[in-house]
CSV table of C-alpha atoms in Angstrom, one decimal:
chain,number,residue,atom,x,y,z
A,1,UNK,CA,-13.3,-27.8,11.3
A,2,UNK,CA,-9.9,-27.8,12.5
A,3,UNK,CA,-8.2,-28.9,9.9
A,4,UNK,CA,-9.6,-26.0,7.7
A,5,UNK,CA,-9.0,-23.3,10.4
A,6,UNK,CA,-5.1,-24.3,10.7
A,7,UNK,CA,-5.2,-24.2,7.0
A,8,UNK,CA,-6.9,-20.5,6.7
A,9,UNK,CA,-4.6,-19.5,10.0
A,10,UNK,CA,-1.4,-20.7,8.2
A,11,UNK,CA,-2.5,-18.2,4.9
A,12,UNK,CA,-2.2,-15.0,7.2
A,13,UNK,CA,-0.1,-11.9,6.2
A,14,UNK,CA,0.3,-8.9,7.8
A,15,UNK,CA,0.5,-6.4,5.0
A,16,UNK,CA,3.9,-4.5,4.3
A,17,UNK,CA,4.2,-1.8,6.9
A,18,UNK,CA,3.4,2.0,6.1
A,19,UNK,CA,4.2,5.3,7.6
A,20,UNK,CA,1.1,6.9,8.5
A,21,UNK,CA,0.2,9.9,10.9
A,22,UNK,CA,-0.5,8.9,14.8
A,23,UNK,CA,-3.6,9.8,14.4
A,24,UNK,CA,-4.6,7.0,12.4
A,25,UNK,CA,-2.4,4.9,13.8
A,26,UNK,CA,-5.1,3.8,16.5
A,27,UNK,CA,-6.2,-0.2,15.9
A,28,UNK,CA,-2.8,-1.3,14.5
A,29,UNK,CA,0.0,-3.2,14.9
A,30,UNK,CA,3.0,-1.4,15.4
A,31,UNK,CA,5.7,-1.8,13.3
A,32,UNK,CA,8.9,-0.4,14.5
A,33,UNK,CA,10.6,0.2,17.5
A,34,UNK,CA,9.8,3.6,18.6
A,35,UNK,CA,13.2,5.1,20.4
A,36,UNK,CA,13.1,8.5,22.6
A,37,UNK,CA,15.2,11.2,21.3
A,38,UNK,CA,14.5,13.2,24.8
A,39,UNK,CA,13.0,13.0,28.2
A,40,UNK,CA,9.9,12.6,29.0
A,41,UNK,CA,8.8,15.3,30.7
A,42,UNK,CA,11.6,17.4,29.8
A,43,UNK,CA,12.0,19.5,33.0
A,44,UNK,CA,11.2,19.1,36.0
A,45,UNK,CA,7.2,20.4,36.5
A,46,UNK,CA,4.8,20.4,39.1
A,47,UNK,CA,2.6,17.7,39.8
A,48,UNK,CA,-0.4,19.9,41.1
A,49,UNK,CA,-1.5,23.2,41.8
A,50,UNK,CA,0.1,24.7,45.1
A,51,UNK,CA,3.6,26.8,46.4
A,52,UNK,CA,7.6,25.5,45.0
A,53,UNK,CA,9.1,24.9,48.0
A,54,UNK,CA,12.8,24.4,49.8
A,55,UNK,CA,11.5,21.0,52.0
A,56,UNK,CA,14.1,22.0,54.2
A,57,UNK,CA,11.8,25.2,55.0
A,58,UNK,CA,9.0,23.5,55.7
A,59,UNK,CA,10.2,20.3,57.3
A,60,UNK,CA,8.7,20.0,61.0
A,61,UNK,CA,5.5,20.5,60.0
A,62,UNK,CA,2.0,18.6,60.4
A,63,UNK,CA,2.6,15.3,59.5
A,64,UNK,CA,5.7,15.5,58.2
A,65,UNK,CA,7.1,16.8,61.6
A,66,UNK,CA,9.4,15.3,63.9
A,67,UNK,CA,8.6,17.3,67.0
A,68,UNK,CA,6.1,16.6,69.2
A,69,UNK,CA,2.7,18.2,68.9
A,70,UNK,CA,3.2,21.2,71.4
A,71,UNK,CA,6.1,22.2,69.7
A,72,UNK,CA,4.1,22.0,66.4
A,73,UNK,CA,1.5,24.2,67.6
A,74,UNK,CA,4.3,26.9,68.8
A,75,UNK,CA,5.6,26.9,65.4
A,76,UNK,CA,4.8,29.4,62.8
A,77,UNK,CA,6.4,29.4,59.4
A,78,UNK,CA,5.2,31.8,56.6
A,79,UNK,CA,7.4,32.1,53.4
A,80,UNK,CA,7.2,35.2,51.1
A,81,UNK,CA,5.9,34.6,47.9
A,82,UNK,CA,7.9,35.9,45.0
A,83,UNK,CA,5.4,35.4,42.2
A,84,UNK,CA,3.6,33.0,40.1
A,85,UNK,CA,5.1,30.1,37.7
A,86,UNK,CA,2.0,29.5,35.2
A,87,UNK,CA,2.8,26.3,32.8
A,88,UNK,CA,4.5,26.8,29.7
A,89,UNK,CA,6.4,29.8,31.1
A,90,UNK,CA,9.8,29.8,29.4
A,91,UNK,CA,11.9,32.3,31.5
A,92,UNK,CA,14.0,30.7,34.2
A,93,UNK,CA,13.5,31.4,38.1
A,94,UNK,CA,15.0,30.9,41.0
A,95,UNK,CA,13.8,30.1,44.2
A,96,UNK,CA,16.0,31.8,47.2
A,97,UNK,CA,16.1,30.2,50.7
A,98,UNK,CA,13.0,30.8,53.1
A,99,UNK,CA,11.3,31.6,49.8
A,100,UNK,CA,8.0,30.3,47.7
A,101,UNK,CA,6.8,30.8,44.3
A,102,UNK,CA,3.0,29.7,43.7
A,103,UNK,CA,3.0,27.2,40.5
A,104,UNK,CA,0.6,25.6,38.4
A,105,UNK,CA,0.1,22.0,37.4
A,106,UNK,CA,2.6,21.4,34.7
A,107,UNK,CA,4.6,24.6,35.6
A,108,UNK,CA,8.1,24.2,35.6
A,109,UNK,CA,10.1,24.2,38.8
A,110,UNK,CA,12.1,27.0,40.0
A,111,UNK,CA,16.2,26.0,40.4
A,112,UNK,CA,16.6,25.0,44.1
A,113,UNK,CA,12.7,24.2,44.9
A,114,UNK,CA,12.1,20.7,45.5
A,115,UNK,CA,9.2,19.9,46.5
A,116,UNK,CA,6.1,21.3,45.9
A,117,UNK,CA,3.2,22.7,48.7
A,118,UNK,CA,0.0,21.6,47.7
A,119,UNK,CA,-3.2,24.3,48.5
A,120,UNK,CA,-5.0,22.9,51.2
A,121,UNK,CA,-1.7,22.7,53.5
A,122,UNK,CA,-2.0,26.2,53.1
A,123,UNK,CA,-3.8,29.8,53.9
A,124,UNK,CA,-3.4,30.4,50.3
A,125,UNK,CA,-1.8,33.3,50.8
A,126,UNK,CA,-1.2,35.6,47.6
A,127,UNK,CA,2.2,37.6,49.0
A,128,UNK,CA,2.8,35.6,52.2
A,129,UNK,CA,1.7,32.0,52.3
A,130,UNK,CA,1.7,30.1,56.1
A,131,UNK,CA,2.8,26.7,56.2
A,132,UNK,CA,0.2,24.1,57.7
A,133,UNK,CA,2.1,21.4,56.9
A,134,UNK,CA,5.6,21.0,55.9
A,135,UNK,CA,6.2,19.0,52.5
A,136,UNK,CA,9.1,16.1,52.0
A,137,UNK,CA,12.0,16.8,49.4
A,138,UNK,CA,10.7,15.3,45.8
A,139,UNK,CA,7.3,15.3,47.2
A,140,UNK,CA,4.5,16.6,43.9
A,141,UNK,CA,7.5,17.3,41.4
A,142,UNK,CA,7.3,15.5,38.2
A,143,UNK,CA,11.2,14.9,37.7
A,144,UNK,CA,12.3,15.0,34.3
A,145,UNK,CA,12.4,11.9,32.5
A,146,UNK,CA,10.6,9.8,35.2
A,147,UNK,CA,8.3,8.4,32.2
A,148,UNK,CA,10.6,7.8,29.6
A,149,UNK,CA,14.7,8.3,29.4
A,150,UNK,CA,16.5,8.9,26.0
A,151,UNK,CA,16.6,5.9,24.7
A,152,UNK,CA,13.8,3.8,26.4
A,153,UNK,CA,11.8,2.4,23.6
A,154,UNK,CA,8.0,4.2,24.1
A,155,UNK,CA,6.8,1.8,21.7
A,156,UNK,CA,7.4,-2.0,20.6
A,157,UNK,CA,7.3,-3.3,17.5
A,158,UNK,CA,4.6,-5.9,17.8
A,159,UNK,CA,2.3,-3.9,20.4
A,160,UNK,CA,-1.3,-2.6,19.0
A,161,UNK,CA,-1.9,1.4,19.3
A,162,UNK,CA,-4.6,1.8,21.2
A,163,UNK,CA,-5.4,5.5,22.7
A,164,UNK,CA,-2.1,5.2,25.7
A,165,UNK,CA,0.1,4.6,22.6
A,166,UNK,CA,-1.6,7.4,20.6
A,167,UNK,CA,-1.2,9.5,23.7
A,168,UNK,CA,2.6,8.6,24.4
A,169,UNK,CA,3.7,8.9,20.8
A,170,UNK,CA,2.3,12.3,20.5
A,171,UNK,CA,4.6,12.9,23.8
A,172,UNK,CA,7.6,11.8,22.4
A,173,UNK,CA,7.0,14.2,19.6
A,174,UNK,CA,6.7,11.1,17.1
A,175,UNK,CA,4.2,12.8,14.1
A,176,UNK,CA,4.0,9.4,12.3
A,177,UNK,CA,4.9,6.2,13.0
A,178,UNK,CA,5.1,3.1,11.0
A,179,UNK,CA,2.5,0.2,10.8
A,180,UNK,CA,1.0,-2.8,9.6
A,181,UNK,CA,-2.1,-1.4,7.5
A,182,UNK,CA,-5.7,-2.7,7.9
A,183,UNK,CA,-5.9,-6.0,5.4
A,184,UNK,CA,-7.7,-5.0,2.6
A,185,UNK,CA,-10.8,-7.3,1.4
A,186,UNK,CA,-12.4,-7.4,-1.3
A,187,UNK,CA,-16.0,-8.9,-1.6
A,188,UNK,CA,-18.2,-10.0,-4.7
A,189,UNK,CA,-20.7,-12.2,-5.2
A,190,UNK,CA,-22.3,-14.3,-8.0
A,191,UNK,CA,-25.5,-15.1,-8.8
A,192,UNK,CA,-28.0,-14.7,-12.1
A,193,UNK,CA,-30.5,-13.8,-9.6
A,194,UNK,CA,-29.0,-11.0,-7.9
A,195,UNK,CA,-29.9,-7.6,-8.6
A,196,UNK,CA,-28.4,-4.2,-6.7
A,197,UNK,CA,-30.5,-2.3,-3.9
A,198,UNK,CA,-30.7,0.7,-6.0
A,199,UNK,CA,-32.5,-1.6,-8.8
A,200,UNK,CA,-36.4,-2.9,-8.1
A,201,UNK,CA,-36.3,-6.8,-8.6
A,202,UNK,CA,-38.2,-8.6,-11.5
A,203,UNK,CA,-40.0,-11.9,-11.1
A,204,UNK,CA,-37.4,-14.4,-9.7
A,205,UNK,CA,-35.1,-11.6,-8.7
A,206,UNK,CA,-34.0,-11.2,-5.5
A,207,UNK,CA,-31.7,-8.0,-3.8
A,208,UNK,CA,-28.3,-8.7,-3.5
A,209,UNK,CA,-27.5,-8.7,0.3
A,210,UNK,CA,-24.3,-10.6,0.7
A,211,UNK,CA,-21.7,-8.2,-0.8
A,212,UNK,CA,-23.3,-6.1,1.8
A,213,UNK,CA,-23.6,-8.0,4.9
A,214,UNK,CA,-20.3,-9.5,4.3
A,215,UNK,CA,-18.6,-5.8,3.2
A,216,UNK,CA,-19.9,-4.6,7.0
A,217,UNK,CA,-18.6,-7.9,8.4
A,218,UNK,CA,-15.2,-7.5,7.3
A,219,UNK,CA,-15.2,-3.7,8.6
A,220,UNK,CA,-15.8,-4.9,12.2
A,221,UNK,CA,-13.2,-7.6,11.8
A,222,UNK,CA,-10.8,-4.9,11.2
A,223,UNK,CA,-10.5,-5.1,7.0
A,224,UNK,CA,-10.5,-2.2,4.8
A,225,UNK,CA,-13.1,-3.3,2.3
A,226,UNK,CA,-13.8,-2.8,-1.1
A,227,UNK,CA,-17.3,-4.1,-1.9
A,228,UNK,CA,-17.2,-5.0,-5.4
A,229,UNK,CA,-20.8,-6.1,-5.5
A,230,UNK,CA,-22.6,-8.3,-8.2
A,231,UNK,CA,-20.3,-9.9,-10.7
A,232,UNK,CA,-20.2,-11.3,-14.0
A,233,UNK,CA,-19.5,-15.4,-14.3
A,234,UNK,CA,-18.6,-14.8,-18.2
A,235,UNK,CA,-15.1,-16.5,-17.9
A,236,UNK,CA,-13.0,-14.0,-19.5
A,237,UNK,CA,-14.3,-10.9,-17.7
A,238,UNK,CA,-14.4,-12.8,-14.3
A,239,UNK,CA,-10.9,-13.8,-14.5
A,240,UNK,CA,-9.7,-10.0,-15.1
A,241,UNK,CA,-12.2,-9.1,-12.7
A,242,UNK,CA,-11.2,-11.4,-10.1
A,243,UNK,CA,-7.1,-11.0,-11.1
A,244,UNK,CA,-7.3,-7.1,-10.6
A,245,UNK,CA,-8.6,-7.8,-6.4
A,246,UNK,CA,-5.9,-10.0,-6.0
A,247,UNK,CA,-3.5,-7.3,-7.2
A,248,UNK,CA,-4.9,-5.0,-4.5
A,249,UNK,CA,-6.3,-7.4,-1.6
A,250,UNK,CA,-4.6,-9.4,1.3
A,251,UNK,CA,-8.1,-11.6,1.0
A,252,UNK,CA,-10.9,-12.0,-1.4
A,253,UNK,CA,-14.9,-13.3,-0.4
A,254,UNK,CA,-16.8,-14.5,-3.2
A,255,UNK,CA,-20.4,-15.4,-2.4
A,256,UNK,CA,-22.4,-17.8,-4.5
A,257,UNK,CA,-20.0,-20.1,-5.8
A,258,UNK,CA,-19.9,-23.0,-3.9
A,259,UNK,CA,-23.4,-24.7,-5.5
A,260,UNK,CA,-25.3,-24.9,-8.8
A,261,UNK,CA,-24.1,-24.7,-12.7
A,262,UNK,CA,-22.9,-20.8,-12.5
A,263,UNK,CA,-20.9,-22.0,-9.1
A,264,UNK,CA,-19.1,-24.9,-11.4
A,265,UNK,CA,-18.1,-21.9,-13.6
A,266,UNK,CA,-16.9,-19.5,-11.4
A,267,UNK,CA,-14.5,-22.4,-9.5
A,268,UNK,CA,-12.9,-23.7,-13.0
A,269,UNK,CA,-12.2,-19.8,-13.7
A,270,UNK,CA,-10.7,-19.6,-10.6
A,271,UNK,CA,-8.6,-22.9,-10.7
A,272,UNK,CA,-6.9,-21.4,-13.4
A,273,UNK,CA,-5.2,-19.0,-11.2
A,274,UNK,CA,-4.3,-21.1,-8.5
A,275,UNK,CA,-5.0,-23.8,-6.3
A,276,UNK,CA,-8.8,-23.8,-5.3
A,277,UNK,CA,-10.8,-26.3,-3.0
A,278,UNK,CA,-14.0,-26.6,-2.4
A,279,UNK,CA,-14.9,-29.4,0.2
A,280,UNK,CA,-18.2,-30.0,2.9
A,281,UNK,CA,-16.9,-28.9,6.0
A,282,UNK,CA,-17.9,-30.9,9.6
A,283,UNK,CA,-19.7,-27.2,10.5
A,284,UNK,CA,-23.3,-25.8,9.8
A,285,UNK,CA,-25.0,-23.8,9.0
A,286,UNK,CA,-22.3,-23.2,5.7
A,287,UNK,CA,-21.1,-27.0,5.2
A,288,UNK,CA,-20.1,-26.4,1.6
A,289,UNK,CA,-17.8,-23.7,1.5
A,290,UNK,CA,-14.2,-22.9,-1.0
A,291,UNK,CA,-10.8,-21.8,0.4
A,292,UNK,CA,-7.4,-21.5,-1.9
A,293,UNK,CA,-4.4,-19.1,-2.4
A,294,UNK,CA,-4.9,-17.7,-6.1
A,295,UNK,CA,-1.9,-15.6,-8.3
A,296,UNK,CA,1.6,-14.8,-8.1
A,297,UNK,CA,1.3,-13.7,-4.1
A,298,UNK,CA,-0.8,-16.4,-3.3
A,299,UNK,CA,-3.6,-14.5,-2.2
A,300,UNK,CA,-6.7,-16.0,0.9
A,301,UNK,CA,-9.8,-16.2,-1.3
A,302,UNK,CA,-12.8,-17.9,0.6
A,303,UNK,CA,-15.8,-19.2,-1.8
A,304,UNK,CA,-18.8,-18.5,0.8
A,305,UNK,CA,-22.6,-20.3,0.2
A,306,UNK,CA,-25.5,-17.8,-1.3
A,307,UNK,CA,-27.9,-18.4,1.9
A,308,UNK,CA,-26.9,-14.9,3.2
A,309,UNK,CA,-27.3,-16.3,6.7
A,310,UNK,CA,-24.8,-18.9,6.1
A,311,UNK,CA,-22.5,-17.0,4.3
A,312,UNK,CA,-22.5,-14.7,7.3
A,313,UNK,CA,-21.9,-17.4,9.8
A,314,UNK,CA,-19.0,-18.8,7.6
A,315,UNK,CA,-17.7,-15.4,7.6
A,316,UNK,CA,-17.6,-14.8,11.4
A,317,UNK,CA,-15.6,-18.9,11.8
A,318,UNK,CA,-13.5,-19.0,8.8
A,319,UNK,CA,-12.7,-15.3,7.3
A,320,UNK,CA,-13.1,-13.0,10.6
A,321,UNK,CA,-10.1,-15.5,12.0
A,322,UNK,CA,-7.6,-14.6,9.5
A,323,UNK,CA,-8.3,-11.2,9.1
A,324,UNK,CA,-7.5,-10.5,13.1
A,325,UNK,CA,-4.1,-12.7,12.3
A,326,UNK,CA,-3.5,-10.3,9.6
A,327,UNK,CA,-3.5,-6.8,11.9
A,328,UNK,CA,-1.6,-8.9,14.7
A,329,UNK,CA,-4.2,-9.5,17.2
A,330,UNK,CA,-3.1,-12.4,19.9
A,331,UNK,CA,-6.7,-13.6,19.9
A,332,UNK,CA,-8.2,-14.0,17.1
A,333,UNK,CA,-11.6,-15.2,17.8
A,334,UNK,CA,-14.3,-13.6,19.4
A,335,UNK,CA,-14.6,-14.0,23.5
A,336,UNK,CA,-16.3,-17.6,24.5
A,337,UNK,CA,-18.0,-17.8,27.8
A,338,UNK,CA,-20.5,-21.2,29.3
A,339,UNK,CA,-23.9,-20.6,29.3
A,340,UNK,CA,-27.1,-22.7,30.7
A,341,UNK,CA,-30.0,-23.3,27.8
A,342,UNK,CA,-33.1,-21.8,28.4
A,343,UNK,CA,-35.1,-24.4,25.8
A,344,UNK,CA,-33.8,-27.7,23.8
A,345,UNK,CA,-31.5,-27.3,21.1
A,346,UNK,CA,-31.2,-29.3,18.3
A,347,UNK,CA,-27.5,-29.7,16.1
A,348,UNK,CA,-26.7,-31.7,13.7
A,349,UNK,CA,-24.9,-35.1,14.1
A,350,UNK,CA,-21.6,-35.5,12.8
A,351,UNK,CA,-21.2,-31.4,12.0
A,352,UNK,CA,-19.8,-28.3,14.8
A,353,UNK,CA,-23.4,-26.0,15.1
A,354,UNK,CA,-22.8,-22.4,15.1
A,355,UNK,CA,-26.4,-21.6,16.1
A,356,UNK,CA,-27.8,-17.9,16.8
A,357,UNK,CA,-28.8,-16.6,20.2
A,358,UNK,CA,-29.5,-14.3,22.6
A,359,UNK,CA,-27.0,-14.0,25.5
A,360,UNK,CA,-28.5,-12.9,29.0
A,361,UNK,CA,-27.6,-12.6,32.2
A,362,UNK,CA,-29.3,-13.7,35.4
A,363,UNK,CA,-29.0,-10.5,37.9
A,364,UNK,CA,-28.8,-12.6,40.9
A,365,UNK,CA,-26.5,-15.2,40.2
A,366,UNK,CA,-24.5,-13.8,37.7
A,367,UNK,CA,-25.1,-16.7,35.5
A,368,UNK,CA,-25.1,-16.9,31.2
A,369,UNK,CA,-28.4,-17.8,29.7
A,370,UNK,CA,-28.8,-18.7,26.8
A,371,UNK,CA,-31.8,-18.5,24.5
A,372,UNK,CA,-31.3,-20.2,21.0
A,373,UNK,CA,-32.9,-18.7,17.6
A,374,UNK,CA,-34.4,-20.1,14.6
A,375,UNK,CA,-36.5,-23.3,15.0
A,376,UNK,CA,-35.3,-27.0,13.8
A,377,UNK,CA,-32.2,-27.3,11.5
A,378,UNK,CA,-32.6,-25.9,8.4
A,379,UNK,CA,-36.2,-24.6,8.9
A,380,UNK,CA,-35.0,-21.1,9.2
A,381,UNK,CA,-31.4,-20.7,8.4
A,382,UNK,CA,-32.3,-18.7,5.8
A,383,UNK,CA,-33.9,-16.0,7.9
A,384,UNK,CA,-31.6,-12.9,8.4
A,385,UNK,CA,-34.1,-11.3,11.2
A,386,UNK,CA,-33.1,-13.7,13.4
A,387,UNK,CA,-29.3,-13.6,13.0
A,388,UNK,CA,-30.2,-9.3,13.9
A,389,UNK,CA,-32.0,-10.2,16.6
A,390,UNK,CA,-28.6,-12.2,17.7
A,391,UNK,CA,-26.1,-11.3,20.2
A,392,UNK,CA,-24.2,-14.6,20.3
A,393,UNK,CA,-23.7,-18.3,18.1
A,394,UNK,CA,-24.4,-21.1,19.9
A,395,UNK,CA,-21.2,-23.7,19.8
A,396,UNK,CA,-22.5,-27.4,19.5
A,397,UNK,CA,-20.1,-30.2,20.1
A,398,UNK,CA,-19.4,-32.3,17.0
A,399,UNK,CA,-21.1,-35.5,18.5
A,400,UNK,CA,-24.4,-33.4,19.9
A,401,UNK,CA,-27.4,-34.0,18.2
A,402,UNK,CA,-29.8,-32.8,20.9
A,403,UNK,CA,-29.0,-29.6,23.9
A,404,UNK,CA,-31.0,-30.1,26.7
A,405,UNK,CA,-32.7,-27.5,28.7
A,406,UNK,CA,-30.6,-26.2,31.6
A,407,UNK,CA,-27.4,-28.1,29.5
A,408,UNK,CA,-24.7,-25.8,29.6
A,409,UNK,CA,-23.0,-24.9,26.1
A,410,UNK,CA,-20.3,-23.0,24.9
A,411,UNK,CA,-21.3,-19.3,23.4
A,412,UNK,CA,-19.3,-16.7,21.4
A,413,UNK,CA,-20.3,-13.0,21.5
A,414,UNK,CA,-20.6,-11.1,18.6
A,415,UNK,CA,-20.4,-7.2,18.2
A,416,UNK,CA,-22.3,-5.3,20.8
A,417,UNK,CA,-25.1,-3.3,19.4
A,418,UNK,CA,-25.7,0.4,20.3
């Protein structure tokens, strides 16, 4: 298992950057440094709702006073108004001593305010406001630049946009920005068997479901997919089939071609483009699985069992992995937390189980439970019902042949439903 994970991780690429809108930026990797050309915010604003203030006018009051309380009390300041600051005005003002203006969030400050009244240490007044409590200098002004300088980097090469980077770009004035692109995977399968979903199936037909299944796996990995679907194993039009993905994919998933006659085919088509292995891995369900870099760029292409449950689970351990490499994520494997067995579990000897479950969690103690799917080994790992019904695979040690009740086991979530 290891061996062939270092293997896959060492094939990982991040695509050659592109500059595309901030928009649909979110998700990737960043990469450039993105430098500020200006501040950030660009004037000095208002923090909240209230009256632009000298401090040195209001000082001595409420809290913020230095006298004692009768002295307070005996104090009345009121301030004449001269107008009202709205945000986005545009037209300069200026605030004369003894003097307020009433501003808006996001308003700009008027020259010699600098500090800003909030409402409720007010009376609200609309031409003369009184002065509950007096206001320290700097105190609810936004100065400008106090997020970003000219010059501070906003964001890092390296760094994935998520919706703060989104939001900061767009407040920089950045209108694209450059990025490594979603991988692109393409996936096909094999199979004389196999017919499409839009076709009814004959006697010893059977609906093609892998290019599917693993098309919508490779979304939620991250991938932008092209589902090629059902492929021909003539030699000559599978090589140009399969030599036309590899001109236009970071990684290629062909399902069906690890067993049988067609499966001995498709691999000697395949050698001839590069180096192709096929070996039984120490994992099930999916023992017998492919992995090679094919043409001129060396490109990840995974040969992945027909059993659409397996080829699934091979997916989620082997392909998933590289994919998340491949857009820069840190971690690229899904969160693993301990979890106590509700019932006996059995593995197989000698082989890494990646078993389906249902993850729970006990209200009162706060404990994982775990509730394993599908029977005996083999007896149902060809049933795709119980991989939906599944929130979570089951990790079994290497040397486990049997899980106790109550044992507690190592569990990876998958995707959340809903």
């Amino acid at each position: 298992m290891e061996e062939q994970q270092a293997r896959i991780a060492s094939a990982a690429v991040a695509p050659r950057p592109v500059r595309v809108a901030i928009a649909e930026a979110q998700g990737l990797m960043c990469a450039e440094e993105v430098v500020t050309e200006r501040p950030l915010p660009g004037f000095d604003q208002a923090a909240i709702d209230g009256y632009a203030v000298r401090s040195v006018d209001v000082l001595g009051m409420g809290g913020d006073s230095d006298l004692d309380a009768d002295e307070t009390r005996n104090r009345d300041i009121s301030l004449p108004v001269m107008g009202t600051i709205e945000a986005g005005a545009r037209t300069p003002s200026r605030l004369q001593p003894r003097q307020a203006a009433r501003v808006q969030t996001g308003a700009p400050m008027p020259t010699l305010a600098d500090a800003v009244l909030p409402l409720r240490w007010t009376d609200g007044g609309q031409s003369r406001v009184r002065v509950l409590r007096g206001v320290r200098s700097g105190a609810y002004v936004r100065r400008a630049g106090d997020d970003v300088q000219p010059g501070d980097v906003a964001v890092r090469a390296g760094t994935i946009i998520g919706a703060a980077q989104v939001g900061l770009l767009a407040a920089v004035g950045r209108e694209r920005v450059q990025v490594h692109p979603r991988p692109r995977l393409s996936v096909m399968c094999v199979g004389g068997e196999l017919v499409d979903i839009s076709r009814t199936p004959g006697n010893g037909q059977v609906y093609d479901v892998n290019s599917y299944a693993l098309a919508a796996a490779g979304r939620d990995a991250g991938a932008e997919v092209n589902r090629v679907g059902i492929v021909t194993t003539e030699p000559n039009k599978l090589r140009e089939i399969v030599e036309g993905q590899l001109n236009r994919a970071e990684a290629v998933v062909i399902a069906g071609a690890v067993g049988g006659a067609a499966a001995e085919g498709v691999r000697s088509v395949l050698a001839q483009l590069g180096d192709m292995e096929v070996a039984r891995i120490a994992m099930h369900p999916g023992s017998v699985q492919g992995f090679g870099q094919l043409g001129p760029e060396r490109v990840p292409v995974f040969l992945l069992p027909a059993n659409p449950v397996s080829a699934l689970v091979v997916f989620e351990v082997m392909v998933r992995p590289l994919i998340r490499l491949s857009l820069g994520k840190r971690q690229p494997t899904r969160r693993v937390v301990q979890a106590r067995t509700l019932s006996p579990i059995s593995s197989v000897a000698g082989r890494k189980g990646y078993l389906r479950g249902q993850l729970m969690r006990d209200q009162d103690t706060g404990e994982y439970l775990v509730q394993a799917l599908g029977g005996e080994p083999g007896s149902s790992s060809h049933l795709l019902a119980t991989l939906a019904e599944a929130n979570c695979l089951v990790v079994i040690p290497t040397d486990a042949e049997q899980v106790r009740t109550g044992e507690v086991v190592d569990v990876a979530f998958l995707a959340q439903r809903g």
